[in-house]
Structure formats: C-alpha cells, structure tokens
Coordinates of C-alpha atoms and ligand atoms in Angstrom, one line a residue:
M1 CA 0.0 0.0 0.0
Y2 CA 1.4 3.3 -1.0
K3 CA 1.1 6.8 0.4
L4 CA 0.0 9.5 -1.8
I5 CA 2.0 12.8 -1.1
D6 CA -0.5 15.4 -1.3
G7 CA 1.0 18.7 -2.7
K8 CA -2.2 20.5 -2.1
V9 CA -2.3 19.6 1.7
I10 CA 1.4 20.3 2.3
S11 CA 1.4 23.6 0.3
A12 CA -1.6 24.7 2.3
A13 CA 0.3 24.1 5.3
V14 CA 3.4 26.2 4.2
K15 CA 1.0 29.0 2.9
E16 CA -0.8 29.1 6.4
R17 CA 2.6 29.5 7.9
V18 CA 3.6 32.3 5.7
K19 CA 0.1 34.1 5.9
N20 CA 0.5 34.1 9.8
E21 CA 4.0 35.6 9.6
V22 CA 3.1 38.1 6.9
A23 CA 0.2 39.3 9.3
E24 CA 2.6 39.4 12.2
L25 CA 5.0 41.7 10.1
K26 CA 2.0 43.8 9.3
T27 CA 1.6 44.7 12.8
K28 CA 5.1 45.9 12.9
G29 CA 4.4 48.1 10.0
I30 CA 6.3 45.8 7.5
T31 CA 4.6 45.0 4.1
V32 CA 5.8 42.1 2.0
G33 CA 5.9 42.8 -1.7
L34 CA 6.6 40.7 -4.7
A35 CA 7.0 42.0 -8.3
V36 CA 6.3 39.5 -11.0
I37 CA 7.6 40.4 -14.6
I38 CA 6.1 38.8 -17.7
V39 CA 7.2 39.5 -21.2
G40 CA 5.1 38.4 -24.1
E41 CA 2.1 36.2 -24.4
D42 CA 3.2 32.7 -23.6
P43 CA -0.1 31.1 -22.3
A44 CA 1.5 28.7 -19.8
S45 CA 3.6 31.6 -18.4
K46 CA 0.3 33.9 -18.0
V47 CA -1.2 31.0 -16.0
Y48 CA 1.8 30.6 -13.9
V49 CA 1.9 34.5 -13.2
S50 CA -1.8 34.6 -12.5
N51 CA -1.5 31.8 -9.9
K52 CA 1.3 33.6 -8.3
K53 CA -0.7 36.8 -8.0
K54 CA -3.6 34.9 -6.5
A55 CA -1.3 33.3 -3.9
C56 CA 0.1 36.7 -2.9
E57 CA -3.4 38.1 -2.6
A58 CA -4.5 35.1 -0.5
L59 CA -1.5 35.4 1.8
G60 CA -1.6 39.3 2.3
I61 CA 1.4 39.7 0.2
L62 CA 1.5 42.9 -2.1
S63 CA 1.9 41.8 -5.7
R64 CA 2.7 44.0 -8.5
E65 CA 2.6 42.6 -11.9
Y66 CA 4.4 44.0 -15.0
A67 CA 3.0 42.6 -18.1
L68 CA 5.3 43.9 -20.8
P69 CA 4.7 43.3 -24.7
E70 CA 6.8 40.8 -26.7
S71 CA 8.6 43.9 -28.4
T72 CA 10.2 45.0 -25.1
T73 CA 14.0 45.7 -25.4
E74 CA 16.7 44.5 -23.1
D75 CA 17.3 47.9 -21.9
E76 CA 13.9 48.5 -21.1
L77 CA 13.7 45.4 -19.1
L78 CA 16.9 46.2 -17.3
N79 CA 15.6 49.7 -16.5
L80 CA 12.6 48.2 -14.9
I81 CA 14.6 45.7 -12.8
T82 CA 17.0 48.5 -11.6
K83 CA 14.0 50.4 -10.4
L84 CA 12.6 47.4 -8.5
N85 CA 16.0 46.7 -7.1
A86 CA 15.8 50.1 -5.4
D87 CA 12.1 50.0 -4.7
P88 CA 11.6 49.5 -0.8
E89 CA 8.0 48.2 -1.3
I90 CA 9.4 45.3 -3.3
N91 CA 11.2 42.3 -1.5
G92 CA 11.1 39.8 -4.2
I93 CA 11.5 40.1 -8.1
L94 CA 10.5 37.3 -10.3
C95 CA 11.1 37.4 -14.0
Q96 CA 9.0 34.7 -15.6
L97 CA 10.9 32.4 -17.9
P98 CA 11.2 31.6 -20.7
L99 CA 11.8 35.1 -22.0
P100 CA 11.3 35.9 -25.7
K101 CA 14.5 34.9 -27.7
H102 CA 15.9 38.4 -28.3
L103 CA 16.2 38.9 -24.5
D104 CA 19.3 37.4 -22.8
E105 CA 17.9 35.4 -20.0
K106 CA 21.4 35.2 -18.3
L107 CA 21.9 39.0 -18.4
I108 CA 18.3 39.6 -17.1
I109 CA 18.8 37.2 -14.1
N110 CA 22.1 38.6 -13.2
S111 CA 20.6 42.2 -13.0
I112 CA 18.2 41.2 -10.2
D113 CA 19.7 42.1 -6.7
P114 CA 20.5 38.7 -5.3
E115 CA 18.6 39.6 -2.0
K116 CA 15.4 40.0 -4.1
D117 CA 16.1 37.0 -6.2
V118 CA 13.3 34.9 -4.9
D119 CA 13.5 32.3 -7.6
A120 CA 17.2 31.8 -6.4
F121 CA 18.4 31.7 -10.1
H122 CA 21.1 34.5 -9.7
P123 CA 24.8 33.0 -9.6
V124 CA 25.3 34.5 -6.1
N125 CA 22.4 32.4 -4.8
V126 CA 23.4 29.4 -6.8
G127 CA 26.9 29.5 -5.4
K128 CA 25.4 29.9 -1.8
I129 CA 23.3 26.7 -2.4
M130 CA 26.5 24.9 -3.4
I131 CA 28.2 25.7 -0.2
G132 CA 25.1 25.2 1.9
D133 CA 25.0 28.8 3.1
Y134 CA 21.6 30.1 1.8
Y135 CA 18.6 31.9 2.5
F136 CA 16.7 31.3 -0.7
L137 CA 16.2 27.9 -2.3
P138 CA 15.0 27.5 -5.8
C139 CA 11.2 26.9 -5.4
T140 CA 10.5 23.5 -7.1
P141 CA 13.5 21.6 -5.4
A142 CA 12.7 23.4 -2.1
G143 CA 9.1 22.2 -2.4
V144 CA 10.2 18.6 -2.9
M145 CA 12.4 18.9 0.2
E146 CA 9.4 20.3 2.1
M147 CA 7.3 17.3 1.1
L148 CA 9.8 14.9 2.1
K149 CA 10.1 16.7 5.5
Y150 CA 6.4 16.8 6.0
E151 CA 6.0 13.1 5.3
G152 CA 8.8 12.3 7.7
I153 CA 10.9 10.7 5.0
E154 CA 14.5 10.5 6.0
V155 CA 17.1 11.3 3.2
E156 CA 20.3 10.6 5.3
G157 CA 22.1 7.6 3.9
K158 CA 19.5 6.9 1.2
N159 CA 20.3 6.2 -2.4
C160 CA 18.7 9.3 -4.2
V161 CA 18.6 9.4 -7.9
V162 CA 17.5 12.6 -9.7
I163 CA 16.7 12.3 -13.4
G164 CA 17.5 15.7 -15.0
R165 CA 20.2 18.2 -14.5
S166 CA 18.7 21.6 -15.4
N167 CA 19.9 24.6 -13.6
I168 CA 16.4 25.3 -12.0
V169 CA 15.4 21.7 -11.0
G170 CA 17.8 18.9 -11.4
K171 CA 21.1 20.5 -10.3
P172 CA 19.7 22.2 -7.2
M173 CA 17.6 19.2 -6.3
N174 CA 20.8 17.1 -6.2
M175 CA 22.6 19.7 -3.9
L176 CA 19.5 19.8 -1.5
L177 CA 19.4 16.1 -1.3
L178 CA 23.2 16.1 -0.7
H179 CA 22.8 18.7 2.0
K180 CA 20.7 16.3 3.8
N181 CA 23.1 13.5 3.6
G182 CA 21.6 11.6 0.8
T183 CA 23.9 9.7 -1.6
V184 CA 22.9 11.2 -4.8
T185 CA 23.2 10.1 -8.4
I186 CA 22.5 12.6 -11.1
C187 CA 21.0 11.1 -14.4
H188 CA 20.4 12.8 -17.7
S189 CA 20.0 12.3 -21.4
R190 CA 23.4 10.8 -21.9
T191 CA 23.3 8.4 -19.0
K192 CA 23.9 4.7 -19.7
N193 CA 21.9 2.0 -17.8
L194 CA 19.3 4.5 -16.7
A195 CA 16.7 2.0 -15.6
E196 CA 19.4 -0.1 -13.5
I197 CA 20.5 3.1 -11.8
C198 CA 17.0 4.1 -11.0
R199 CA 16.3 0.6 -9.6
N200 CA 18.8 1.4 -7.0
A201 CA 17.0 4.5 -5.9
D202 CA 15.3 4.7 -2.3
I203 CA 14.2 8.0 -3.3
L204 CA 13.5 8.8 -7.1
V205 CA 13.1 12.2 -8.5
A206 CA 11.9 12.6 -12.1
A207 CA 12.6 16.2 -13.6
V208 CA 12.7 15.1 -17.4
G209 CA 9.6 16.5 -19.1
K210 CA 8.5 13.5 -20.9
P211 CA 5.1 11.7 -20.2
N212 CA 5.3 8.2 -18.8
F213 CA 9.2 8.2 -18.9
V214 CA 9.6 6.5 -15.5
T215 CA 8.0 2.9 -15.9
A216 CA 7.5 0.3 -13.1
D217 CA 10.6 -1.8 -14.2
M218 CA 12.7 1.3 -13.2
V219 CA 11.4 1.4 -9.7
K220 CA 12.5 -0.5 -6.7
D221 CA 9.9 -2.0 -4.4
G222 CA 9.2 0.5 -1.6
A223 CA 10.9 3.4 -3.2
V224 CA 9.7 7.1 -2.7
V225 CA 8.9 8.5 -6.3
I226 CA 8.7 12.3 -6.7
D227 CA 7.3 13.5 -10.1
V228 CA 8.3 17.0 -10.9
G229 CA 7.3 16.8 -14.6
I230 CA 4.5 18.8 -16.0
N231 CA 3.5 17.6 -19.5
R232 CA 0.3 17.3 -21.6
L233 CA -0.7 14.0 -22.9
D234 CA -3.9 13.8 -25.1
G235 CA -4.9 17.3 -23.6
K236 CA -4.5 16.0 -20.0
L237 CA -1.9 17.2 -17.5
C238 CA 0.5 14.4 -16.4
G239 CA 3.9 14.0 -15.0
D240 CA 7.0 12.0 -16.0
V241 CA 6.1 8.9 -14.1
D242 CA 3.7 6.2 -15.4
F243 CA 1.8 6.8 -12.2
E244 CA -0.8 4.0 -12.5
N245 CA 1.7 1.3 -12.9
V246 CA 4.5 2.8 -10.6
K247 CA 2.2 3.8 -7.6
E248 CA 1.8 0.1 -6.2
K249 CA 5.6 -0.5 -6.3
S250 CA 6.4 2.7 -4.5
S251 CA 6.0 3.4 -0.7
A252 CA 5.1 6.9 -1.4
I253 CA 4.5 8.9 -4.6
T254 CA 3.4 12.3 -5.7
P255 CA 0.5 12.7 -8.2
V256 CA 0.4 15.2 -11.2
P257 CA -1.4 17.5 -10.9
G258 CA -1.6 18.1 -7.2
G259 CA 1.9 17.1 -6.3
V260 CA 5.0 19.2 -6.7
G261 CA 3.2 21.8 -8.7
P262 CA 1.3 23.6 -5.8
M263 CA 4.6 23.4 -3.6
T264 CA 6.6 25.5 -6.1
I265 CA 4.1 28.6 -5.6
A266 CA 4.1 28.0 -1.8
M267 CA 7.9 28.1 -1.6
L268 CA 7.9 31.2 -3.7
M269 CA 5.8 32.9 -1.1
Q270 CA 8.1 31.6 1.6
N271 CA 11.1 33.1 -0.2
T272 CA 9.3 36.4 -0.5
L273 CA 8.6 36.5 3.2
T274 CA 12.3 35.4 3.9
A275 CA 13.4 38.4 1.7
A276 CA 11.1 40.8 3.6
K277 CA 12.5 39.6 6.9
K278 CA 16.2 40.0 5.7
H279 CA 15.5 43.4 4.3
N280 CA 14.1 44.5 7.7
G281 CA 17.0 43.0 9.6
L282 CA 14.9 40.2 11.2
I283 CA 17.2 37.5 10.1
Ligands
NAD1 P1 14.8 20.7 -18.9 O1 14.3 20.4 -20.2 O2 15.8 22.0 -18.8 O3 15.7 19.5 -18.3 C1 15.4 18.1 -18.7 C2 16.3 17.2 -18.1 O4 15.9 15.9 -18.5 C3 17.7 17.6 -18.8 O5 18.7 17.6 -17.9 C4 17.9 16.2 -19.7 O6 19.3 15.7 -19.5 C5 17.0 15.1 -19.0 N1 16.6 14.2 -19.9 C6 16.0 14.4 -21.0 N2 15.8 13.2 -21.8 C7 16.3 12.3 -21.0 C8 16.5 10.8 -21.1 N3 16.0 10.2 -22.3 N4 17.2 10.2 -20.1 C9 17.5 10.7 -19.0 N5 17.5 12.2 -18.8 C10 16.8 12.8 -19.8 O7 13.5 20.6 -18.0 P2 13.3 21.2 -16.5 O8 13.0 22.8 -16.5 O9 14.2 20.7 -15.6 O10 12.0 20.6 -16.2 C11 11.6 19.2 -16.1 C12 10.2 19.0 -16.1 O11 9.8 19.4 -14.7 C13 9.3 19.6 -17.1 O12 8.3 18.8 -17.4 C14 8.9 20.8 -16.4 O13 7.7 21.3 -17.0 C15 8.7 20.5 -15.1 N6 8.8 21.5 -14.0 C16 7.8 21.4 -13.1 C17 7.8 22.4 -12.1 C18 6.8 22.3 -11.0 O14 6.5 23.4 -10.4 N7 6.3 21.1 -10.8 C19 8.9 23.5 -12.1 C20 9.8 23.5 -13.1 C21 9.8 22.4 -14.0

C-alpha cells in the first residue's frame, strides 16, 4: 500500500505559516511585496503568473505585475529591474521564464539584486546553495524537500537518484538532497543504464519533461517517487512517471497534478517572506 504525497495539503500548510508571519509583520508596519515580470504572450507563463498573483493576494503579500509586450527591449527590461531593485516596497523580483528569444536570460537574471532574487536563479544564490549557506532555495526543489520533511521521509544515507540536470530543477535538487546527507546520483540524457541506476534508488526524483518516462521496471519496491514533470498527454496534464503502474511499487508517490506543482508557488511565497525579513533586519 502506497502513501499519496498530497502537494495541495502540504502547500496549504506552508502557505498558512507564511500568511501568519506576513500578518505578524504587518503589525510591525512591515509589508511584504513581490514584483512579477512577464514579457510576451506565452499562455503557460500567463497561467503561472496569474497563480502567483492569486497566492500573494490570499496570503496578504503585495503583488505588482508588470506585463510587458513581446517587443520589450533588453534596456527597457533592465531599467525596470533596476527600479525594482531600489524599490523599498518590493522584497522579491521574479522574471517569468522563458523570455522571448531576443532577450538574454542570463543578463536579465544577473541584473536582479540577489537579495530580491526569490527564484534563487542568480549566480550568487546558486553559489550559496552549493556551499550550503543559503537563505533562498529554488522553489521547485525546495518544495520537494518540504514534502519529504512533511512526510517524515529521511534522506540521510538513502540512495537518491535525480533524473534531470537543469539549472532550475535537477542540479539544485541534487545539492539539496546532498545537504541532507543523501547519496545522490544525477542522471541525464546521456546516462547509460538509466533503468538500472533508477532501480537502486530509495528516493527517485523525475525532472525530465516526458510523459510516462519512469516506468514500473525502473522503480525498486518500496521506493519514494517524486514526479516533478508537468506535461500534456492527449490534452491532459501528467507528470514524468507512469503513475498507474508505478504507484503500487512505491511506498510513497506524488501525483500530477496536485503534487510538486502547488509546492513551487508555496515556496515562492516563503522566499518572498524570507526576503522581507532579511530586508528588515529580522534574520
Ligand atoms: P529541462 O528540459 O531543462 O531538463 C530536462 C532534463 O531531463 C535534462 O537535464 C535532460 O538531460 C534530462 N533528460 C532528457 N531526456 C532524458 C533521457 N532520455 N534520459 C535521462 N534524462 C533525460 O527541464 P526542467 O526545466 O528541468 O523541467 C523538467 C520537468 O519539470 C518539465 O516537465 C517541467 O515542466 C517540469 N517543471 C515542473 C515544475 C513544478 O513546479 N512542478 C517546475 C519546473 C519544471
């Protein structure tokens, strides 16, 4: 019998904690504020931005949305970020990726003040994560760690396998599991014997972006399976794991939707709160 790890329940617990702390800061005259920048018309990005805005409103966080046209120049975007870096009402700045092709993502991310970089994509924050001296964690991997903690799943000494090595999910996921003393293996598109490596995992994290990529034969009996993927198959949302066939082999598994997805936004809210506390000398 497997345990369904419910991202809706766990994210609600995180958000409740953040909401209470935001309210407490308000009594001290401190407002928590997030600026979300979106450039262009990407429909998925629009949905993500709207969900972030709704979450801010529900938790008492001031949210300012900057919806810029596709034709926005690099200088215009950099000017906006410079203004937001200096804006005392704004604690967190998030620039929704992907950006249109004519904008240099690296340059844009690097222009965000690392203390307002609530996505934790700035090289300063990436470096801090590497050495284990961080205040922000990238939202999706942080959400996974929060799920493991909530469910009382011990990482120390476990064989952890992460499929995917992207800068926003796979690599930081590896570091966070390592910080918790997991024995971590990173797999990617050039990995040989992927199924065999996965079968050795006590904790298997899939961040690939391919529906039904993780099949039952890749999963050890009793493994914890975390599905980060968000894909569409025949118009339906699904993850990277063949959920129906893998669930019975696992001891615990996240669904898609309702798994890691809701955690990402909750951790963004937590990072924004952390930024506000840091800006006000409270941590
Ligand atoms: P990405 O495309 O940047 O990275 C995918 C990774 O998968 C790469 O490192 C690649 O090496 C690996 N890969 C591809 N084919 C493989 C193969 N055949 N064997 C082994 N590894 C292979 O994607 P990403 O940004 O890391 O996102 C991964 C998935 O997670 C996507 O579905 C994305 O939508 C989803 N995602 C979800 C959330 C969330 O909030 N739940 C957040 C971010 C990303």
